[in-house]
Amino acid sequence: MSLFRCPLCAAPLERAAGAYRCPGGHSFDIAREGYVHLLPPNQKHSALPGDDREMVLARREFLSGGYYRPLLNTLCSRILALSGETPALLDAGCGEGWYTAGVAQALRAAGRRPQIAGTDISKFALRTAARREKGAEFAVASSYRLPLADGGVDVLLNCFSPLA
Ligand SMILES: C[S@@+](CC[C@H](N)C(=O)[O-])C[C@H]1O[C@@H](n2cnc3c(N)ncnc32)[C@H](O)[C@@H]1O
Ligand SMILES: [Zn+2]
């Protein structure tokens, strides 16, 4: 079962080969890179919302330099201290998934069995995120209308991204 909910009827989504489906018959294709598009057209306020390809590439290059590793390490320590054996975690506005992957790695290295999801409004960011972290699920979605059940995650991570 997915952490995501159907953006049209809020029912639980099941991840099957090639698509996420809800019991109401709504279906959302999984892109080649592994992310799903859950942003309804009425929540899409421009043709290509969020960070564009160049911004994503520039940030990926910068983050790979390790300058923000101390922040990631602190976040991992806090999350490990605050969460249980099987935490459900959402990285909202996850960008290209550098923090998502880092946190996922730290939780698994500590013997936890997390369920991890990332959302961003930029498909360019999610192309990289979904390739980077295969053990998480990723969706194009707005942080102002997250496709989640109330109380659906134990940890909400938000690094430098807008949040309602
Ligand atoms: C400064 S970046 C931070 C990305 C990542 N969290 C990091 O720190 O590496 C901000 C991100 O927020 C995304 N974003 C902007 N508006 C958004 C919205 N309404 N809902 C979800 N994501 C949004 C952008 O596409 C971008 O990836
Ligand atoms: Zn539905």
mmCIF file of C-alpha atoms and ligand atoms in Angstrom:
data_model
loop_
_atom_site.group_PDB
_atom_site.id
_atom_site.type_symbol
_atom_site.label_atom_id
_atom_site.label_comp_id
_atom_site.label_asym_id
_atom_site.label_seq_id
_atom_site.Cartn_x
_atom_site.Cartn_y
_atom_site.Cartn_z
ATOM 1 C CA MET A 1 0.000 0.000 0.000
ATOM 2 C CA SER A 2 1.139 3.520 -0.763
ATOM 3 C CA LEU A 3 1.422 6.423 1.675
ATOM 4 C CA PHE A 4 -0.319 8.499 -0.990
ATOM 5 C CA ARG A 5 -4.062 9.047 -1.285
ATOM 6 C CA CYS A 6 -6.051 9.567 -4.443
ATOM 7 C CA PRO A 7 -5.981 13.311 -5.225
ATOM 8 C CA LEU A 8 -9.505 13.080 -6.678
ATOM 9 C CA CYS A 9 -11.447 11.120 -4.025
ATOM 10 C CA ALA A 10 -8.951 10.759 -1.111
ATOM 11 C CA ALA A 11 -9.254 6.958 -1.088
ATOM 12 C CA PRO A 12 -6.132 4.859 -0.403
ATOM 13 C CA LEU A 13 -3.927 4.217 -3.420
ATOM 14 C CA GLU A 14 -2.426 0.896 -4.306
ATOM 15 C CA ARG A 15 0.788 0.746 -6.299
ATOM 16 C CA ALA A 16 0.593 -1.816 -9.078
ATOM 17 C CA ALA A 17 2.797 -2.418 -12.106
ATOM 18 C CA GLY A 18 2.854 0.831 -14.034
ATOM 19 C CA ALA A 19 0.184 2.741 -12.111
ATOM 20 C CA TYR A 20 -1.335 3.756 -8.796
ATOM 21 C CA ARG A 21 -5.044 2.919 -8.493
ATOM 22 C CA CYS A 22 -7.809 3.729 -6.008
ATOM 23 C CA PRO A 23 -10.945 1.621 -5.376
ATOM 24 C CA GLY A 24 -12.973 4.377 -7.076
ATOM 25 C CA GLY A 25 -11.381 3.555 -10.435
ATOM 26 C CA HIS A 26 -8.975 6.504 -10.651
ATOM 27 C CA SER A 27 -5.605 5.568 -12.077
ATOM 28 C CA PHE A 28 -2.289 7.443 -12.219
ATOM 29 C CA ASP A 29 0.547 6.250 -14.434
ATOM 30 C CA ILE A 30 4.037 5.809 -13.043
ATOM 31 C CA ALA A 31 6.644 7.650 -15.127
ATOM 32 C CA ARG A 32 9.661 5.823 -16.538
ATOM 33 C CA GLU A 33 11.844 7.221 -13.743
ATOM 34 C CA GLY A 34 9.492 5.847 -11.061
ATOM 35 C CA TYR A 35 7.465 8.836 -9.839
ATOM 36 C CA VAL A 36 3.718 9.389 -10.179
ATOM 37 C CA HIS A 37 1.834 12.551 -11.090
ATOM 38 C CA LEU A 38 -0.839 13.309 -8.433
ATOM 39 C CA LEU A 39 -1.373 17.029 -9.109
ATOM 40 C CA PRO A 40 -4.905 17.658 -10.457
ATOM 41 C CA PRO A 41 -5.067 20.248 -13.261
ATOM 42 C CA ASN A 42 -6.975 22.730 -11.050
ATOM 43 C CA GLN A 43 -4.002 22.808 -8.628
ATOM 44 C CA LYS A 44 -1.499 23.404 -11.428
ATOM 45 C CA HIS A 45 -1.004 27.121 -11.825
ATOM 46 C CA SER A 46 1.591 27.032 -14.617
ATOM 47 C CA ALA A 47 2.591 24.638 -17.379
ATOM 48 C CA LEU A 48 5.790 23.537 -15.621
ATOM 49 C CA PRO A 49 5.465 24.448 -11.934
ATOM 50 C CA GLY A 50 8.354 24.458 -9.462
ATOM 51 C CA ASP A 51 12.073 24.340 -10.128
ATOM 52 C CA ASP A 52 13.133 23.885 -13.735
ATOM 53 C CA ARG A 53 15.749 21.528 -15.147
ATOM 54 C CA GLU A 54 18.655 23.981 -14.740
ATOM 55 C CA MET A 55 17.778 24.770 -11.105
ATOM 56 C CA VAL A 56 17.581 21.080 -10.296
ATOM 57 C CA LEU A 57 20.935 20.372 -11.954
ATOM 58 C CA ALA A 58 22.600 23.298 -10.199
ATOM 59 C CA ARG A 59 21.329 22.227 -6.764
ATOM 60 C CA ARG A 60 22.276 18.603 -7.358
ATOM 61 C CA GLU A 61 25.795 19.696 -8.227
ATOM 62 C CA PHE A 62 26.007 21.973 -5.184
ATOM 63 C CA LEU A 63 24.630 19.416 -2.705
ATOM 64 C CA SER A 64 27.007 16.749 -3.992
ATOM 65 C CA GLY A 65 29.813 18.935 -2.604
ATOM 66 C CA GLY A 66 28.742 17.937 0.923
ATOM 67 C CA TYR A 67 28.380 21.511 2.255
ATOM 68 C CA TYR A 68 24.979 20.664 3.777
ATOM 69 C CA ARG A 69 26.052 17.278 5.171
ATOM 70 C CA PRO A 70 26.128 18.677 8.758
ATOM 71 C CA LEU A 71 22.471 19.699 8.430
ATOM 72 C CA LEU A 72 21.562 16.292 7.003
ATOM 73 C CA ASN A 73 23.384 14.565 9.864
ATOM 74 C CA THR A 74 21.514 16.654 12.439
ATOM 75 C CA LEU A 75 18.183 15.901 10.768
ATOM 76 C CA CYS A 76 18.985 12.180 10.736
ATOM 77 C CA SER A 77 19.856 12.223 14.448
ATOM 78 C CA ARG A 78 16.635 14.044 15.323
ATOM 79 C CA ILE A 79 14.507 11.732 13.185
ATOM 80 C CA LEU A 80 16.171 8.642 14.669
ATOM 81 C CA ALA A 81 15.580 9.953 18.172
ATOM 82 C CA LEU A 82 11.930 10.776 17.531
ATOM 83 C CA SER A 83 10.734 7.857 15.429
ATOM 84 C CA GLY A 84 10.011 4.183 16.037
ATOM 85 C CA GLU A 85 10.890 0.951 14.276
ATOM 86 C CA THR A 86 8.685 1.469 11.217
ATOM 87 C CA PRO A 87 8.281 5.217 10.700
ATOM 88 C CA ALA A 88 6.265 6.619 7.811
ATOM 89 C CA LEU A 89 8.048 9.743 6.559
ATOM 90 C CA LEU A 90 7.172 12.328 3.948
ATOM 91 C CA ASP A 91 9.748 14.739 2.522
ATOM 92 C CA ALA A 92 7.509 17.574 1.259
ATOM 93 C CA GLY A 93 9.152 19.719 -1.437
ATOM 94 C CA CYS A 94 11.894 17.092 -1.615
ATOM 95 C CA GLY A 95 13.597 18.532 -4.698
ATOM 96 C CA GLU A 96 15.970 16.002 -6.195
ATOM 97 C CA GLY A 97 15.797 13.830 -3.082
ATOM 98 C CA TRP A 98 19.199 14.480 -1.520
ATOM 99 C CA TYR A 99 17.747 14.727 2.001
ATOM 100 C CA THR A 100 15.152 12.004 1.295
ATOM 101 C CA ALA A 101 17.860 9.537 0.311
ATOM 102 C CA GLY A 102 20.148 10.581 3.178
ATOM 103 C CA VAL A 103 17.434 10.122 5.786
ATOM 104 C CA ALA A 104 16.308 6.813 4.247
ATOM 105 C CA GLN A 105 19.887 5.545 4.384
ATOM 106 C CA ALA A 106 20.358 6.613 8.011
ATOM 107 C CA LEU A 107 17.115 4.967 9.135
ATOM 108 C CA ARG A 108 17.959 1.687 7.390
ATOM 109 C CA ALA A 109 21.537 1.752 8.693
ATOM 110 C CA ALA A 110 20.073 1.990 12.210
ATOM 111 C CA GLY A 111 17.968 -1.121 11.588
ATOM 112 C CA ARG A 112 14.660 0.716 11.122
ATOM 113 C CA ARG A 113 12.133 -0.288 8.458
ATOM 114 C CA PRO A 114 10.826 3.060 7.213
ATOM 115 C CA GLN A 115 8.170 3.756 4.607
ATOM 116 C CA ILE A 116 9.329 6.870 2.801
ATOM 117 C CA ALA A 117 7.676 9.199 0.317
ATOM 118 C CA GLY A 118 8.720 12.434 -1.333
ATOM 119 C CA THR A 119 6.610 15.066 -3.045
ATOM 120 C CA ASP A 120 7.525 18.085 -5.120
ATOM 121 C CA ILE A 121 5.658 20.200 -7.612
ATOM 122 C CA SER A 122 8.548 19.943 -10.109
ATOM 123 C CA LYS A 123 8.681 16.874 -12.317
ATOM 124 C CA PHE A 124 12.296 17.702 -13.147
ATOM 125 C CA ALA A 125 13.224 17.388 -9.473
ATOM 126 C CA LEU A 126 11.353 14.102 -9.109
ATOM 127 C CA ARG A 127 13.047 12.566 -12.125
ATOM 128 C CA THR A 128 16.300 12.774 -10.201
ATOM 129 C CA ALA A 129 14.780 11.904 -6.805
ATOM 130 C CA ALA A 130 13.091 8.744 -8.062
ATOM 131 C CA ARG A 131 16.286 7.572 -9.760
ATOM 132 C CA ARG A 132 18.372 8.382 -6.691
ATOM 133 C CA GLU A 133 16.238 6.645 -4.033
ATOM 134 C CA LYS A 134 14.537 3.481 -5.285
ATOM 135 C CA GLY A 135 13.312 2.524 -1.827
ATOM 136 C CA ALA A 136 10.917 5.486 -1.596
ATOM 137 C CA GLU A 137 7.868 6.549 -3.592
ATOM 138 C CA PHE A 138 7.670 9.977 -5.190
ATOM 139 C CA ALA A 139 4.756 12.058 -6.452
ATOM 140 C CA VAL A 140 4.289 15.372 -8.203
ATOM 141 C CA ALA A 141 2.020 17.175 -5.736
ATOM 142 C CA SER A 142 1.604 20.554 -4.092
ATOM 143 C CA SER A 143 2.661 20.986 -0.474
ATOM 144 C CA TYR A 144 -0.512 23.050 -0.068
ATOM 145 C CA ARG A 145 -2.715 20.017 -0.864
ATOM 146 C CA LEU A 146 -0.719 16.951 0.055
ATOM 147 C CA PRO A 147 -2.204 13.665 -1.204
ATOM 148 C CA LEU A 148 -2.026 12.043 2.239
ATOM 149 C CA ALA A 149 -4.462 10.779 4.848
ATOM 150 C CA ASP A 150 -4.772 12.886 8.010
ATOM 151 C CA GLY A 151 -2.127 11.531 10.381
ATOM 152 C CA GLY A 152 -0.821 9.429 7.495
ATOM 153 C CA VAL A 153 2.844 9.994 8.328
ATOM 154 C CA ASP A 154 4.864 10.006 11.537
ATOM 155 C CA VAL A 155 7.533 12.409 10.300
ATOM 156 C CA LEU A 156 7.131 15.369 7.968
ATOM 157 C CA LEU A 157 10.420 16.649 6.604
ATOM 158 C CA ASN A 158 10.544 20.018 4.858
ATOM 159 C CA CYS A 159 13.890 21.497 3.826
ATOM 160 C CA PHE A 160 13.844 24.976 2.352
ATOM 161 C CA SER A 161 10.510 24.394 0.580
ATOM 162 C CA PRO A 162 7.150 26.112 0.856
ATOM 163 C CA LEU A 163 4.712 24.495 3.267
ATOM 164 C CA ALA A 164 1.131 25.351 4.177
HETATM 165 C C1 LIG B 1 14.929 25.323 -2.450
HETATM 166 S S1 LIG B 1 14.230 23.854 -3.160
HETATM 167 C C2 LIG B 1 14.535 22.666 -1.842
HETATM 168 C C3 LIG B 1 14.564 21.250 -2.344
HETATM 169 C C4 LIG B 1 15.028 20.197 -1.299
HETATM 170 N N1 LIG B 1 14.127 20.130 -0.171
HETATM 171 C C5 LIG B 1 16.434 20.511 -0.849
HETATM 172 O O1 LIG B 1 16.577 21.175 0.182
HETATM 173 O O2 LIG B 1 17.381 20.079 -1.528
HETATM 174 C C6 LIG B 1 12.470 24.164 -3.086
HETATM 175 C C7 LIG B 1 11.648 23.047 -3.739
HETATM 176 O O3 LIG B 1 10.253 23.330 -3.520
HETATM 177 C C8 LIG B 1 9.555 22.970 -4.682
HETATM 178 N N2 LIG B 1 8.241 23.677 -4.638
HETATM 179 C C9 LIG B 1 7.966 24.974 -4.905
HETATM 180 N N3 LIG B 1 6.650 25.234 -4.701
HETATM 181 C C10 LIG B 1 6.092 24.050 -4.286
HETATM 182 C C11 LIG B 1 4.767 23.665 -3.904
HETATM 183 N N4 LIG B 1 3.738 24.531 -3.902
HETATM 184 N N5 LIG B 1 4.544 22.381 -3.546
HETATM 185 C C12 LIG B 1 5.577 21.485 -3.553
HETATM 186 N N6 LIG B 1 6.849 21.794 -3.880
HETATM 187 C C13 LIG B 1 7.107 23.062 -4.246
HETATM 188 C C14 LIG B 1 10.468 23.348 -5.825
HETATM 189 O O4 LIG B 1 10.159 22.679 -7.031
HETATM 190 C C15 LIG B 1 11.827 22.940 -5.236
HETATM 191 O O5 LIG B 1 12.162 21.609 -5.582
HETATM 192 ZN ZN ZN B 2 -9.939 8.030 -6.437
#
